[in-house]
């Protein structure tokens, strides 16, 4: 029980214009587990990760991070609930949102488009959040940031600005920036999709070392080879649902569902 | 792309700035020497207004900038604030400045017993604050959404995101259009001569109507305004240069 980092239960996400992006998705992530989410574009992988990090509000279901609810929505719409229940739910939500704020610090996220702060040097990009959110003293944060940049192989770029770096370098900085907050869960939203084939490798190498280290990671990716090699579990998503999940050997060798087979036959 | 961060691509080009300023100053010196009859008198009479023009302009620049920054940030920060503040922007953007100057002087000024200059600064600031608030808002919404999401994902709260991510970047974007507004403010400050603030324009008119030397008086007034705006545009250029990424990069390298 204690080693469950994240428990997502039956979450749905409904967008007013486009309908359901997620439908009843459940997932449990244990400490040290590396899970890859694969599936076609628009299948809800990104939305799923964004919901976990509360960048999107879920429409239904619950998200539990380290035993604390960080997002909870009941199925009934709030009009039909009686007043007392409504009040209770509001109180519950307030408590949840407090947890949510703390949880965000402990969930790191790496985006497809890097999203580095373009007015700050690489070192400051990595230091900003630890200094401001965790209130670490600057010299300590810088020391840690330098060590992290060393790890992703960009120590000598610390005084450069994001626009002077290649895509792969920027993404490695983004990973260092996420690591600087000592997250207990790392979310990767298609981290290599905006990169060219050569630089993909340098980013994947960094991610692989993180996986070996035993970090808990949830990765949306189109890199099947990487998913096969690194993940403990692969989830295949299509049209907002997890169609199939399993350990990579079985999943890639003998997929159970027709849709999975179709997808894999296109890709491999 | 190169021109965007090019430190030489600033508010005004060095050469054209020098030519304009040199020409204006040259005329201001030459005219009284060549034709001392009205020009020497004008040169002695009119510049008394420069101080008042400067006080009104600089005061308005200061107050209008503060209004603009607060309103611009407020409009992007929160839905309710946006509604309330957009009413202010719509109203003050939509009424002619001259009418506002009258209105502030005869209604608000009397009511609050402000001095003339105070009314002038208030009227200019309210009007320009509304224009400039839109510039601030545009600067803020031009910051890529992804950066704000990244900051959110790192656990920063809204105030921290504004303070450390949005505003520093927006500032660089709004600086050139702000400089533009400042220069317009110098020129529009001439409107306050209508409420008997004895600025440059007022002094020129007084001289002209006393001696009927309209052409000569307003030539000098025009040249003096030109010198003022040119100095201001230089100041904005220097500020831009200081803020430009290239310069800051060099600084961190050293």
mmCIF file of C-alpha atoms in Angstrom, chain A residues 44-160:
data_model
loop_
_atom_site.group_PDB
_atom_site.id
_atom_site.type_symbol
_atom_site.label_atom_id
_atom_site.label_comp_id
_atom_site.label_asym_id
_atom_site.label_seq_id
_atom_site.Cartn_x
_atom_site.Cartn_y
_atom_site.Cartn_z
ATOM 1 C CA UNK A 44 -5.522 11.297 -24.684
ATOM 2 C CA UNK A 45 -1.963 10.614 -23.508
ATOM 3 C CA UNK A 46 -1.107 14.262 -23.044
ATOM 4 C CA UNK A 47 -4.455 15.089 -21.491
ATOM 5 C CA UNK A 48 -3.969 12.230 -19.062
ATOM 6 C CA UNK A 49 -0.581 13.540 -17.936
ATOM 7 C CA UNK A 50 -1.887 17.096 -17.751
ATOM 8 C CA UNK A 51 -4.764 15.924 -15.561
ATOM 9 C CA UNK A 52 -2.364 14.191 -13.184
ATOM 10 C CA UNK A 53 -0.375 17.391 -12.822
ATOM 11 C CA UNK A 54 -3.636 19.317 -12.496
ATOM 12 C CA UNK A 55 -2.952 21.526 -15.480
ATOM 13 C CA UNK A 56 -6.410 20.361 -16.532
ATOM 14 C CA UNK A 57 -9.306 19.876 -14.145
ATOM 15 C CA UNK A 58 -10.787 16.433 -14.336
ATOM 16 C CA UNK A 59 -14.507 16.115 -14.977
ATOM 17 C CA UNK A 60 -15.016 12.872 -13.081
ATOM 18 C CA UNK A 61 -13.051 10.450 -10.954
ATOM 19 C CA UNK A 62 -10.288 10.889 -8.425
ATOM 20 C CA UNK A 63 -6.536 11.264 -8.329
ATOM 21 C CA UNK A 64 -4.616 10.222 -5.261
ATOM 22 C CA UNK A 65 -0.965 11.115 -4.819
ATOM 23 C CA UNK A 66 0.831 9.427 -1.934
ATOM 24 C CA UNK A 67 -2.461 8.677 -0.239
ATOM 25 C CA UNK A 68 -3.826 12.190 -0.505
ATOM 26 C CA UNK A 69 -6.552 13.246 -2.853
ATOM 27 C CA UNK A 70 -5.330 15.956 -5.171
ATOM 28 C CA UNK A 71 -8.327 15.906 -7.463
ATOM 29 C CA UNK A 72 -11.796 14.556 -6.919
ATOM 30 C CA UNK A 73 -14.985 15.040 -8.903
ATOM 31 C CA UNK A 74 -18.159 13.063 -8.350
ATOM 32 C CA UNK A 75 -20.167 11.750 -11.248
ATOM 33 C CA UNK A 76 -23.399 13.569 -10.455
ATOM 34 C CA UNK A 77 -23.592 17.139 -11.567
ATOM 35 C CA UNK A 78 -23.645 19.515 -8.661
ATOM 36 C CA UNK A 79 -27.186 20.779 -9.301
ATOM 37 C CA UNK A 80 -28.761 17.463 -8.459
ATOM 38 C CA UNK A 81 -26.945 17.106 -5.145
ATOM 39 C CA UNK A 82 -28.696 18.167 -2.000
ATOM 40 C CA UNK A 83 -27.344 21.195 -0.218
ATOM 41 C CA UNK A 84 -25.618 19.381 2.586
ATOM 42 C CA UNK A 85 -23.804 17.116 0.207
ATOM 43 C CA UNK A 86 -22.815 20.087 -1.885
ATOM 44 C CA UNK A 87 -21.341 21.830 1.107
ATOM 45 C CA UNK A 88 -19.427 18.736 2.082
ATOM 46 C CA UNK A 89 -18.100 18.417 -1.417
ATOM 47 C CA UNK A 90 -16.980 22.015 -1.505
ATOM 48 C CA UNK A 91 -15.114 21.574 1.743
ATOM 49 C CA UNK A 92 -13.565 18.424 0.389
ATOM 50 C CA UNK A 93 -12.446 20.232 -2.742
ATOM 51 C CA UNK A 94 -10.837 23.025 -0.768
ATOM 52 C CA UNK A 95 -8.843 20.493 1.161
ATOM 53 C CA UNK A 96 -7.937 18.728 -2.070
ATOM 54 C CA UNK A 97 -6.716 21.878 -3.705
ATOM 55 C CA UNK A 98 -4.390 22.471 -0.777
ATOM 56 C CA UNK A 99 -2.949 19.037 -1.325
ATOM 57 C CA UNK A 100 -2.852 19.752 -5.022
ATOM 58 C CA UNK A 101 -0.595 22.725 -4.548
ATOM 59 C CA UNK A 102 1.853 20.715 -2.502
ATOM 60 C CA UNK A 103 1.615 17.790 -4.861
ATOM 61 C CA UNK A 104 2.655 19.875 -7.857
ATOM 62 C CA UNK A 105 5.980 20.546 -6.198
ATOM 63 C CA UNK A 106 6.526 16.831 -5.928
ATOM 64 C CA UNK A 107 5.409 15.925 -9.436
ATOM 65 C CA UNK A 108 7.837 17.015 -12.111
ATOM 66 C CA UNK A 109 6.804 17.492 -15.698
ATOM 67 C CA UNK A 110 8.748 17.648 -18.950
ATOM 68 C CA UNK A 111 6.945 19.036 -21.971
ATOM 69 C CA UNK A 112 7.093 18.353 -25.673
ATOM 70 C CA UNK A 113 8.129 21.941 -26.411
ATOM 71 C CA UNK A 114 10.660 22.232 -23.544
ATOM 72 C CA UNK A 115 9.081 25.476 -22.312
ATOM 73 C CA UNK A 116 12.266 26.890 -20.836
ATOM 74 C CA UNK A 117 12.098 30.438 -19.470
ATOM 75 C CA UNK A 118 13.668 32.323 -22.331
ATOM 76 C CA UNK A 119 14.741 35.370 -20.303
ATOM 77 C CA UNK A 120 16.817 33.332 -17.846
ATOM 78 C CA UNK A 121 20.164 31.642 -18.271
ATOM 79 C CA UNK A 122 20.267 27.859 -18.156
ATOM 80 C CA UNK A 123 21.495 27.912 -14.564
ATOM 81 C CA UNK A 124 18.724 30.298 -13.511
ATOM 82 C CA UNK A 125 16.148 28.175 -15.303
ATOM 83 C CA UNK A 126 17.105 25.253 -13.097
ATOM 84 C CA UNK A 127 17.445 27.331 -9.913
ATOM 85 C CA UNK A 128 14.279 29.393 -10.137
ATOM 86 C CA UNK A 129 11.754 26.961 -8.728
ATOM 87 C CA UNK A 130 13.919 25.600 -5.870
ATOM 88 C CA UNK A 131 14.727 29.176 -4.814
ATOM 89 C CA UNK A 132 11.213 30.564 -5.008
ATOM 90 C CA UNK A 133 9.026 27.572 -4.185
ATOM 91 C CA UNK A 134 11.203 25.602 -1.792
ATOM 92 C CA UNK A 135 12.963 28.754 -0.529
ATOM 93 C CA UNK A 136 16.364 27.162 -0.822
ATOM 94 C CA UNK A 137 19.245 29.612 -0.418
ATOM 95 C CA UNK A 138 20.675 30.656 -3.767
ATOM 96 C CA UNK A 139 24.163 29.196 -3.384
ATOM 97 C CA UNK A 140 22.782 25.842 -2.325
ATOM 98 C CA UNK A 141 20.294 25.793 -5.203
ATOM 99 C CA UNK A 142 23.040 26.750 -7.635
ATOM 100 C CA UNK A 143 25.307 24.031 -6.374
ATOM 101 C CA UNK A 144 22.563 21.470 -6.867
ATOM 102 C CA UNK A 145 21.648 22.901 -10.261
ATOM 103 C CA UNK A 146 25.252 22.673 -11.414
ATOM 104 C CA UNK A 147 25.408 19.043 -10.335
ATOM 105 C CA UNK A 148 22.215 18.324 -12.260
ATOM 106 C CA UNK A 149 23.489 20.100 -15.357
ATOM 107 C CA UNK A 150 26.657 18.059 -15.078
ATOM 108 C CA UNK A 151 24.523 14.933 -15.057
ATOM 109 C CA UNK A 152 22.647 15.846 -18.219
ATOM 110 C CA UNK A 153 25.973 16.823 -19.802
ATOM 111 C CA UNK A 154 25.402 20.559 -20.022
ATOM 112 C CA UNK A 155 27.618 21.920 -17.265
ATOM 113 C CA UNK A 156 29.544 24.122 -19.698
ATOM 114 C CA UNK A 157 26.313 25.670 -21.024
ATOM 115 C CA UNK A 158 25.115 27.016 -17.677
ATOM 116 C CA UNK A 159 25.506 30.682 -18.621
ATOM 117 C CA UNK A 160 23.926 30.346 -22.046
#
